[in-house]
Amino acid sequence: MYAQMVKSTGSAVKSLDEMTPQERTFQERVDAGERIEPKEWMPEGYRKTLIRQIGQHAHSEIVGQLPEGNWITRAPTLERKAILLAKVQDEAGHGLYLYCAAETLGVSRDELYEALHEGRMKYSSIFNYPTLTWADIGAVGWLVDGAAIMNQVPLQRCSYGPYARAMVRICKEESFHQRQGFDIMMKMANGTPEQKEMAQDALNRFWGPSLMMFGPSDEHSVHSAQSMAWKIKMNGNDELRQKFVDLTAPQAEFLGLTIPDPDLKWNEERGHYDYSEPDWDEFFEVLRGNGPCNKERLGARVKAWDDGAWVREGLMANAAKRQPMAAE
């Protein structure tokens, strides 16, 4: 999800014999499960790959507020409104944790924002789809946050200390988000026929994009192999996608909803569900900026940045004014 189209620098994974002594020592530490901390030596490719992945992860948390924030004033009850408001607030906090983690690698938050606004950095493709009904908020929590958890729990064991530690709290809060979404879907699925139809429609529209969140197969990517060798990425895309399907299919059955995949069935021999590949043409179109809400989402972020310029300028002016006083 957060490594969609994140390319590491370098080509194929080097063997220990091909590495410099410094690179070999670094790789042996990673292989031994040691954490790499900000002031310690690291290959430049490792640092750049982390900046891209953590930056994309942070952007995804911030942009991910937009589809749900759209429903805060339209939630069906005061309780649902309060829960959704807390969830959106959590996502903002997750973005801040991750921007802080990225800053330990020598990149400023302003640089990350600029890269996003200019299209040089991405965010997860799932947030370029609209939330048309309240049931979509349930589907986002159940499916999107469920897929996020599949990605994020292994990242608690990633090799870079600040990133791994940030994920501990994020994962706890994402678990709440996933349960909140499932609860909405359960209420809708057990409500009126119209409500159940809305829940089914939301599942129909978000199932494919949720599978795409894990990214294409790792088979043809040397970049993914390098990230896994550095333990920046802990699991392959296909492995995580399969875990997600295996967990979600029984939940859909419990809800009385039908996953929109005629090929979905339990394979006794494999011990997993068989399922259809998502529409990768659609995935790449969304990444190119041609999804249903790409322009709207990025435009909202740029507008928020521009509208907040006066606040940043005021803070900087105040800091400059106070600096001579502090020196006295």
mmCIF file of C-alpha atoms in Angstrom:
data_model
loop_
_atom_site.group_PDB
_atom_site.id
_atom_site.type_symbol
_atom_site.label_atom_id
_atom_site.label_comp_id
_atom_site.label_asym_id
_atom_site.label_seq_id
_atom_site.Cartn_x
_atom_site.Cartn_y
_atom_site.Cartn_z
ATOM 1 C CA MET A 1 0.000 0.000 0.000
ATOM 2 C CA TYR A 2 2.604 2.525 1.060
ATOM 3 C CA ALA A 3 5.188 1.141 -1.355
ATOM 4 C CA GLN A 4 2.947 1.400 -4.430
ATOM 5 C CA MET A 5 5.414 2.313 -7.184
ATOM 6 C CA VAL A 6 8.114 3.179 -4.613
ATOM 7 C CA LYS A 7 11.389 2.412 -6.340
ATOM 8 C CA SER A 8 14.583 1.794 -4.463
ATOM 9 C CA THR A 9 17.781 3.155 -5.903
ATOM 10 C CA GLY A 10 20.195 0.641 -7.312
ATOM 11 C CA SER A 11 19.559 -2.432 -9.442
ATOM 12 C CA ALA A 12 19.441 -6.030 -8.272
ATOM 13 C CA VAL A 13 20.169 -7.007 -4.681
ATOM 14 C CA LYS A 14 23.902 -7.238 -4.043
ATOM 15 C CA SER A 15 25.409 -10.322 -2.458
ATOM 16 C CA LEU A 16 27.602 -9.808 0.625
ATOM 17 C CA ASP A 17 30.666 -10.459 -1.545
ATOM 18 C CA GLU A 18 29.714 -7.582 -3.866
ATOM 19 C CA MET A 19 29.323 -5.074 -1.023
ATOM 20 C CA THR A 20 31.884 -2.694 0.386
ATOM 21 C CA PRO A 21 32.959 -3.466 3.965
ATOM 22 C CA GLN A 22 30.690 -0.698 5.249
ATOM 23 C CA GLU A 23 27.711 -1.985 3.247
ATOM 24 C CA ARG A 24 28.387 -5.538 4.429
ATOM 25 C CA THR A 25 28.423 -4.491 8.085
ATOM 26 C CA PHE A 26 25.171 -2.602 7.565
ATOM 27 C CA GLN A 27 23.476 -5.565 5.852
ATOM 28 C CA GLU A 28 24.641 -7.985 8.541
ATOM 29 C CA ARG A 29 23.079 -5.733 11.188
ATOM 30 C CA VAL A 30 19.808 -5.651 9.248
ATOM 31 C CA ASP A 31 19.882 -9.439 8.767
ATOM 32 C CA ALA A 32 20.450 -9.875 12.507
ATOM 33 C CA GLY A 33 17.304 -7.863 13.236
ATOM 34 C CA GLU A 34 19.055 -4.796 14.614
ATOM 35 C CA ARG A 35 17.369 -1.404 14.302
ATOM 36 C CA ILE A 36 19.051 1.325 12.274
ATOM 37 C CA GLU A 37 18.880 4.726 13.959
ATOM 38 C CA PRO A 38 19.033 8.192 12.338
ATOM 39 C CA LYS A 39 22.639 9.122 13.122
ATOM 40 C CA GLU A 40 24.075 5.758 12.115
ATOM 41 C CA TRP A 41 25.618 5.107 8.711
ATOM 42 C CA MET A 42 23.272 3.794 6.034
ATOM 43 C CA PRO A 43 23.528 3.337 2.251
ATOM 44 C CA GLU A 44 22.222 6.322 0.319
ATOM 45 C CA GLY A 45 19.782 4.047 -1.494
ATOM 46 C CA TYR A 46 18.371 2.878 1.828
ATOM 47 C CA ARG A 47 17.861 6.468 2.979
ATOM 48 C CA LYS A 48 16.200 7.561 -0.271
ATOM 49 C CA THR A 49 13.922 4.528 -0.374
ATOM 50 C CA LEU A 50 12.813 5.197 3.189
ATOM 51 C CA ILE A 51 12.089 8.841 2.393
ATOM 52 C CA ARG A 52 9.921 7.818 -0.537
ATOM 53 C CA GLN A 53 8.054 5.112 1.366
ATOM 54 C CA ILE A 54 7.551 7.020 4.620
ATOM 55 C CA GLY A 55 6.645 10.171 2.672
ATOM 56 C CA GLN A 56 4.065 8.292 0.620
ATOM 57 C CA HIS A 57 2.727 6.702 3.803
ATOM 58 C CA ALA A 58 2.408 10.120 5.494
ATOM 59 C CA HIS A 59 0.720 11.646 2.443
ATOM 60 C CA SER A 60 -1.729 8.721 2.379
ATOM 61 C CA GLU A 61 -2.741 9.343 5.982
ATOM 62 C CA ILE A 62 -3.345 13.049 5.326
ATOM 63 C CA VAL A 63 -5.139 12.672 1.977
ATOM 64 C CA GLY A 64 -7.069 9.749 3.478
ATOM 65 C CA GLN A 65 -8.903 12.195 5.746
ATOM 66 C CA LEU A 66 -10.668 13.742 2.760
ATOM 67 C CA PRO A 67 -13.085 10.946 1.725
ATOM 68 C CA GLU A 68 -14.239 10.506 5.336
ATOM 69 C CA GLY A 69 -14.127 14.145 6.415
ATOM 70 C CA ASN A 70 -16.725 14.746 3.725
ATOM 71 C CA TRP A 71 -19.214 12.763 5.866
ATOM 72 C CA ILE A 72 -18.603 14.254 9.326
ATOM 73 C CA THR A 73 -21.499 16.720 9.031
ATOM 74 C CA ARG A 74 -23.733 14.097 7.399
ATOM 75 C CA ALA A 75 -23.234 11.154 9.767
ATOM 76 C CA PRO A 76 -26.619 9.603 10.662
ATOM 77 C CA THR A 77 -26.321 10.029 14.463
ATOM 78 C CA LEU A 78 -24.401 12.173 16.911
ATOM 79 C CA GLU A 79 -22.523 9.087 18.123
ATOM 80 C CA ARG A 80 -21.463 8.192 14.576
ATOM 81 C CA LYS A 81 -20.403 11.797 14.025
ATOM 82 C CA ALA A 82 -18.201 11.774 17.133
ATOM 83 C CA ILE A 83 -16.622 8.425 16.198
ATOM 84 C CA LEU A 84 -15.877 9.546 12.644
ATOM 85 C CA LEU A 85 -14.446 12.853 13.876
ATOM 86 C CA ALA A 86 -12.110 10.939 16.213
ATOM 87 C CA LYS A 87 -11.051 8.670 13.373
ATOM 88 C CA VAL A 88 -10.243 11.555 11.024
ATOM 89 C CA GLN A 89 -8.307 13.220 13.839
ATOM 90 C CA ASP A 90 -6.325 9.992 14.296
ATOM 91 C CA GLU A 91 -5.372 9.996 10.624
ATOM 92 C CA ALA A 92 -4.002 13.518 10.949
ATOM 93 C CA GLY A 93 -1.901 12.376 13.902
ATOM 94 C CA HIS A 94 -0.595 9.395 11.931
ATOM 95 C CA GLY A 95 0.548 11.715 9.169
ATOM 96 C CA LEU A 96 2.404 13.891 11.681
ATOM 97 C CA TYR A 97 4.163 10.889 13.270
ATOM 98 C CA LEU A 98 5.310 9.772 9.844
ATOM 99 C CA TYR A 99 6.457 13.198 8.664
ATOM 100 C CA CYS A 100 8.544 13.364 11.854
ATOM 101 C CA ALA A 101 10.038 9.945 11.059
ATOM 102 C CA ALA A 102 10.893 11.123 7.539
ATOM 103 C CA GLU A 103 12.549 14.270 8.899
ATOM 104 C CA THR A 104 15.066 12.112 10.788
ATOM 105 C CA LEU A 105 16.400 11.116 7.345
ATOM 106 C CA GLY A 106 17.356 14.688 6.465
ATOM 107 C CA VAL A 107 14.317 15.785 4.475
ATOM 108 C CA SER A 108 12.086 18.642 5.602
ATOM 109 C CA ARG A 109 8.320 18.444 5.844
ATOM 110 C CA ASP A 110 8.049 21.345 3.407
ATOM 111 C CA GLU A 111 10.059 19.373 0.846
ATOM 112 C CA LEU A 112 7.701 16.413 1.216
ATOM 113 C CA TYR A 113 4.644 18.646 0.796
ATOM 114 C CA GLU A 114 6.179 20.266 -2.276
ATOM 115 C CA ALA A 115 6.920 16.874 -3.831
ATOM 116 C CA LEU A 116 3.297 15.813 -3.267
ATOM 117 C CA HIS A 117 1.833 19.018 -4.667
ATOM 118 C CA GLU A 118 4.032 18.822 -7.765
ATOM 119 C CA GLY A 119 3.165 15.172 -8.379
ATOM 120 C CA ARG A 120 6.666 13.860 -7.624
ATOM 121 C CA MET A 121 5.371 11.830 -4.672
ATOM 122 C CA LYS A 122 2.225 9.734 -4.532
ATOM 123 C CA TYR A 123 -0.297 8.623 -1.958
ATOM 124 C CA SER A 124 -2.252 5.356 -1.871
ATOM 125 C CA SER A 125 -4.435 4.872 -4.950
ATOM 126 C CA ILE A 126 -7.502 3.970 -2.839
ATOM 127 C CA PHE A 127 -8.060 7.571 -1.796
ATOM 128 C CA ASN A 128 -8.853 8.593 -5.354
ATOM 129 C CA TYR A 129 -12.278 6.943 -5.147
ATOM 130 C CA PRO A 130 -15.411 8.787 -3.959
ATOM 131 C CA THR A 131 -17.463 8.018 -0.839
ATOM 132 C CA LEU A 132 -20.978 8.312 -2.236
ATOM 133 C CA THR A 133 -23.061 6.967 0.673
ATOM 134 C CA TRP A 134 -22.731 6.395 4.409
ATOM 135 C CA ALA A 135 -22.168 2.701 3.636
ATOM 136 C CA ASP A 136 -18.967 3.755 1.847
ATOM 137 C CA ILE A 137 -17.637 5.002 5.190
ATOM 138 C CA GLY A 138 -18.237 1.504 6.531
ATOM 139 C CA ALA A 139 -16.493 -0.049 3.539
ATOM 140 C CA VAL A 140 -13.519 2.296 3.946
ATOM 141 C CA GLY A 141 -13.151 1.305 7.581
ATOM 142 C CA TRP A 142 -13.686 -2.410 7.025
ATOM 143 C CA LEU A 143 -11.793 -2.919 3.762
ATOM 144 C CA VAL A 144 -9.367 0.001 3.389
ATOM 145 C CA ASP A 145 -8.278 0.108 7.025
ATOM 146 C CA GLY A 146 -8.269 -3.692 7.058
ATOM 147 C CA ALA A 147 -5.836 -3.691 4.126
ATOM 148 C CA ALA A 148 -3.809 -0.964 5.838
ATOM 149 C CA ILE A 149 -3.450 -3.116 8.954
ATOM 150 C CA MET A 150 -2.145 -5.985 6.817
ATOM 151 C CA ASN A 151 0.595 -3.650 5.582
ATOM 152 C CA GLN A 152 1.294 -1.843 8.813
ATOM 153 C CA VAL A 153 1.599 -4.602 11.410
ATOM 154 C CA PRO A 154 4.739 -6.064 9.751
ATOM 155 C CA LEU A 155 6.230 -2.560 9.537
ATOM 156 C CA GLN A 156 6.514 -2.566 13.327
ATOM 157 C CA ARG A 157 9.455 -4.908 12.669
ATOM 158 C CA CYS A 158 11.064 -2.891 9.875
ATOM 159 C CA SER A 159 14.765 -2.109 10.140
ATOM 160 C CA TYR A 160 14.502 1.675 10.552
ATOM 161 C CA GLY A 161 13.869 2.532 14.199
ATOM 162 C CA PRO A 162 11.772 5.737 13.939
ATOM 163 C CA TYR A 163 9.473 4.187 11.316
ATOM 164 C CA ALA A 164 8.997 0.961 13.277
ATOM 165 C CA ARG A 165 8.242 2.804 16.517
ATOM 166 C CA ALA A 166 5.746 5.144 14.844
ATOM 167 C CA MET A 167 3.848 2.106 13.578
ATOM 168 C CA VAL A 168 3.174 0.757 17.078
ATOM 169 C CA ARG A 169 0.648 3.449 17.997
ATOM 170 C CA ILE A 170 -0.657 3.758 14.453
ATOM 171 C CA CYS A 171 -1.512 0.046 14.334
ATOM 172 C CA LYS A 172 -3.435 0.235 17.612
ATOM 173 C CA GLU A 173 -5.555 3.091 16.304
ATOM 174 C CA GLU A 174 -6.058 1.499 12.875
ATOM 175 C CA SER A 175 -7.506 -1.580 14.602
ATOM 176 C CA PHE A 176 -10.176 0.685 16.107
ATOM 177 C CA HIS A 177 -10.815 2.177 12.668
ATOM 178 C CA GLN A 178 -11.314 -1.252 11.116
ATOM 179 C CA ARG A 179 -13.765 -2.322 13.832
ATOM 180 C CA GLN A 180 -15.675 0.933 13.421
ATOM 181 C CA GLY A 181 -16.079 0.257 9.702
ATOM 182 C CA PHE A 182 -17.171 -3.344 10.230
ATOM 183 C CA ASP A 183 -19.748 -2.186 12.789
ATOM 184 C CA ILE A 184 -21.238 0.241 10.247
ATOM 185 C CA MET A 185 -21.419 -2.525 7.630
ATOM 186 C CA MET A 186 -23.042 -4.908 10.132
ATOM 187 C CA LYS A 187 -25.691 -2.329 11.037
ATOM 188 C CA MET A 188 -26.390 -1.641 7.360
ATOM 189 C CA ALA A 189 -26.428 -5.322 6.366
ATOM 190 C CA ASN A 190 -28.940 -6.097 9.134
ATOM 191 C CA GLY A 191 -31.063 -3.012 8.509
ATOM 192 C CA THR A 192 -33.727 -2.367 5.904
ATOM 193 C CA PRO A 193 -33.476 -3.933 2.430
ATOM 194 C CA GLU A 194 -32.435 -0.515 1.124
ATOM 195 C CA GLN A 195 -29.650 -0.262 3.711
ATOM 196 C CA LYS A 196 -28.377 -3.750 2.920
ATOM 197 C CA GLU A 197 -28.381 -2.841 -0.772
ATOM 198 C CA MET A 198 -26.267 0.227 0.030
ATOM 199 C CA ALA A 199 -23.812 -1.956 1.958
ATOM 200 C CA GLN A 200 -23.572 -4.401 -0.943
ATOM 201 C CA ASP A 201 -23.062 -1.564 -3.415
ATOM 202 C CA ALA A 202 -20.239 -0.140 -1.280
ATOM 203 C CA LEU A 203 -18.575 -3.573 -1.149
ATOM 204 C CA ASN A 204 -18.953 -3.923 -4.922
ATOM 205 C CA ARG A 205 -17.175 -0.610 -5.553
ATOM 206 C CA PHE A 206 -14.419 -0.858 -2.934
ATOM 207 C CA TRP A 207 -13.433 -4.520 -3.244
ATOM 208 C CA GLY A 208 -11.261 -4.196 -6.360
ATOM 209 C CA PRO A 209 -9.530 -0.962 -5.308
ATOM 210 C CA SER A 210 -8.849 -2.493 -1.867
ATOM 211 C CA LEU A 211 -7.018 -5.414 -3.502
ATOM 212 C CA MET A 212 -5.030 -2.922 -5.583
ATOM 213 C CA MET A 213 -3.776 -1.258 -2.392
ATOM 214 C CA PHE A 214 -1.132 -3.966 -2.023
ATOM 215 C CA GLY A 215 0.368 -3.111 -5.407
ATOM 216 C CA PRO A 216 1.136 -5.395 -8.363
ATOM 217 C CA SER A 217 2.900 -8.716 -7.957
ATOM 218 C CA ASP A 218 6.493 -8.562 -6.737
ATOM 219 C CA GLU A 219 7.621 -11.145 -9.306
ATOM 220 C CA HIS A 220 8.939 -8.628 -11.816
ATOM 221 C CA SER A 221 10.347 -5.983 -9.457
ATOM 222 C CA VAL A 222 13.985 -5.872 -8.354
ATOM 223 C CA HIS A 223 13.048 -2.763 -6.369
ATOM 224 C CA SER A 224 10.736 -4.735 -4.110
ATOM 225 C CA ALA A 225 13.435 -7.363 -3.581
ATOM 226 C CA GLN A 226 15.909 -4.693 -2.452
ATOM 227 C CA SER A 227 13.412 -3.139 -0.046
ATOM 228 C CA MET A 228 12.766 -6.566 1.453
ATOM 229 C CA ALA A 229 16.498 -7.278 1.740
ATOM 230 C CA TRP A 230 16.854 -4.030 3.689
ATOM 231 C CA LYS A 231 13.746 -4.928 5.740
ATOM 232 C CA ILE A 232 12.073 -1.696 4.744
ATOM 233 C CA LYS A 233 9.327 -3.871 3.315
ATOM 234 C CA MET A 234 8.634 -7.029 5.282
ATOM 235 C CA ASN A 235 6.270 -9.053 3.079
ATOM 236 C CA GLY A 236 5.530 -9.463 -0.610
ATOM 237 C CA ASN A 237 2.479 -7.852 -2.173
ATOM 238 C CA ASP A 238 0.894 -11.166 -3.196
ATOM 239 C CA GLU A 239 1.406 -12.639 0.284
ATOM 240 C CA LEU A 240 -0.315 -9.695 1.969
ATOM 241 C CA ARG A 241 -3.139 -9.629 -0.582
ATOM 242 C CA GLN A 242 -3.800 -13.320 0.013
ATOM 243 C CA LYS A 243 -3.902 -12.809 3.783
ATOM 244 C CA PHE A 244 -6.370 -9.978 3.294
ATOM 245 C CA VAL A 245 -8.682 -12.094 1.112
ATOM 246 C CA ASP A 246 -8.477 -15.057 3.510
ATOM 247 C CA LEU A 247 -9.484 -12.829 6.425
ATOM 248 C CA THR A 248 -12.146 -10.769 4.663
ATOM 249 C CA ALA A 249 -14.066 -13.453 2.750
ATOM 250 C CA PRO A 250 -15.494 -15.103 5.924
ATOM 251 C CA GLN A 251 -16.353 -11.661 7.314
ATOM 252 C CA ALA A 252 -18.393 -10.857 4.199
ATOM 253 C CA GLU A 253 -20.203 -14.179 4.555
ATOM 254 C CA PHE A 254 -20.990 -13.359 8.194
ATOM 255 C CA LEU A 255 -22.435 -10.026 7.091
ATOM 256 C CA GLY A 256 -24.588 -11.735 4.482
ATOM 257 C CA LEU A 257 -22.874 -9.775 1.696
ATOM 258 C CA THR A 258 -21.406 -11.130 -1.520
ATOM 259 C CA ILE A 259 -17.871 -10.298 -2.601
ATOM 260 C CA PRO A 260 -18.071 -9.279 -6.290
ATOM 261 C CA ASP A 261 -15.778 -12.026 -7.575
ATOM 262 C CA PRO A 262 -17.279 -15.120 -9.271
ATOM 263 C CA ASP A 263 -13.927 -16.890 -8.935
ATOM 264 C CA LEU A 264 -13.731 -16.464 -5.158
ATOM 265 C CA LYS A 265 -13.776 -19.911 -3.520
ATOM 266 C CA TRP A 266 -11.960 -21.845 -0.812
ATOM 267 C CA ASN A 267 -9.130 -24.011 -2.133
ATOM 268 C CA GLU A 268 -8.717 -26.921 0.276
ATOM 269 C CA GLU A 269 -5.455 -28.022 -1.292
ATOM 270 C CA ARG A 270 -3.793 -24.602 -0.941
ATOM 271 C CA GLY A 271 -5.473 -23.742 2.351
ATOM 272 C CA HIS A 272 -6.383 -20.330 0.905
ATOM 273 C CA TYR A 273 -9.129 -18.639 -1.073
ATOM 274 C CA ASP A 274 -8.746 -18.444 -4.831
ATOM 275 C CA TYR A 275 -9.697 -15.035 -6.212
ATOM 276 C CA SER A 276 -9.558 -12.955 -9.384
ATOM 277 C CA GLU A 277 -6.769 -10.489 -10.060
ATOM 278 C CA PRO A 278 -7.869 -6.858 -9.761
ATOM 279 C CA ASP A 279 -8.015 -4.627 -12.827
ATOM 280 C CA TRP A 280 -4.388 -3.506 -13.094
ATOM 281 C CA ASP A 281 -5.149 -1.249 -16.059
ATOM 282 C CA GLU A 282 -7.463 0.725 -13.782
ATOM 283 C CA PHE A 283 -4.791 0.781 -11.075
ATOM 284 C CA PHE A 284 -2.158 2.310 -13.336
ATOM 285 C CA GLU A 285 -4.634 4.813 -14.741
ATOM 286 C CA VAL A 286 -5.383 6.004 -11.205
ATOM 287 C CA LEU A 287 -1.652 6.275 -10.448
ATOM 288 C CA ARG A 288 -1.221 8.377 -13.601
ATOM 289 C CA GLY A 289 -3.724 10.838 -12.169
ATOM 290 C CA ASN A 290 -6.785 9.684 -14.100
ATOM 291 C CA GLY A 291 -8.849 8.246 -11.247
ATOM 292 C CA PRO A 292 -12.311 9.478 -10.262
ATOM 293 C CA CYS A 293 -11.027 11.937 -7.630
ATOM 294 C CA ASN A 294 -7.305 12.509 -8.290
ATOM 295 C CA LYS A 295 -7.641 16.166 -9.226
ATOM 296 C CA GLU A 296 -10.114 16.840 -6.416
ATOM 297 C CA ARG A 297 -7.931 15.230 -3.738
ATOM 298 C CA LEU A 298 -4.678 16.880 -4.787
ATOM 299 C CA GLY A 299 -6.436 20.182 -5.359
ATOM 300 C CA ALA A 300 -7.802 20.092 -1.807
ATOM 301 C CA ARG A 301 -4.313 19.538 -0.393
ATOM 302 C CA VAL A 302 -2.770 22.350 -2.452
ATOM 303 C CA LYS A 303 -5.594 24.696 -1.459
ATOM 304 C CA ALA A 304 -5.128 23.861 2.224
ATOM 305 C CA TRP A 305 -1.408 24.585 1.902
ATOM 306 C CA ASP A 306 -1.993 27.904 0.132
ATOM 307 C CA ASP A 307 -4.751 28.972 2.518
ATOM 308 C CA GLY A 308 -2.495 28.274 5.488
ATOM 309 C CA ALA A 309 0.400 30.384 4.197
ATOM 310 C CA TRP A 310 -0.512 33.342 6.422
ATOM 311 C CA VAL A 311 -0.363 31.119 9.523
ATOM 312 C CA ARG A 312 3.095 29.825 8.645
ATOM 313 C CA GLU A 313 4.326 33.314 7.840
ATOM 314 C CA GLY A 314 2.999 34.643 11.147
ATOM 315 C CA LEU A 315 4.666 31.867 13.110
ATOM 316 C CA MET A 316 7.976 32.433 11.347
ATOM 317 C CA ALA A 317 7.783 36.187 11.943
ATOM 318 C CA ASN A 318 7.036 35.616 15.622
ATOM 319 C CA ALA A 319 9.930 33.157 15.926
ATOM 320 C CA ALA A 320 12.297 35.658 14.274
ATOM 321 C CA LYS A 321 11.087 38.397 16.615
ATOM 322 C CA ARG A 322 11.644 36.268 19.712
ATOM 323 C CA GLN A 323 15.098 35.011 18.699
ATOM 324 C CA PRO A 324 17.029 38.148 19.780
ATOM 325 C CA MET A 325 15.128 38.161 23.087
ATOM 326 C CA ALA A 326 16.156 34.558 23.759
ATOM 327 C CA ALA A 327 19.791 35.396 23.065
ATOM 328 C CA GLU A 328 19.870 38.157 25.689
#
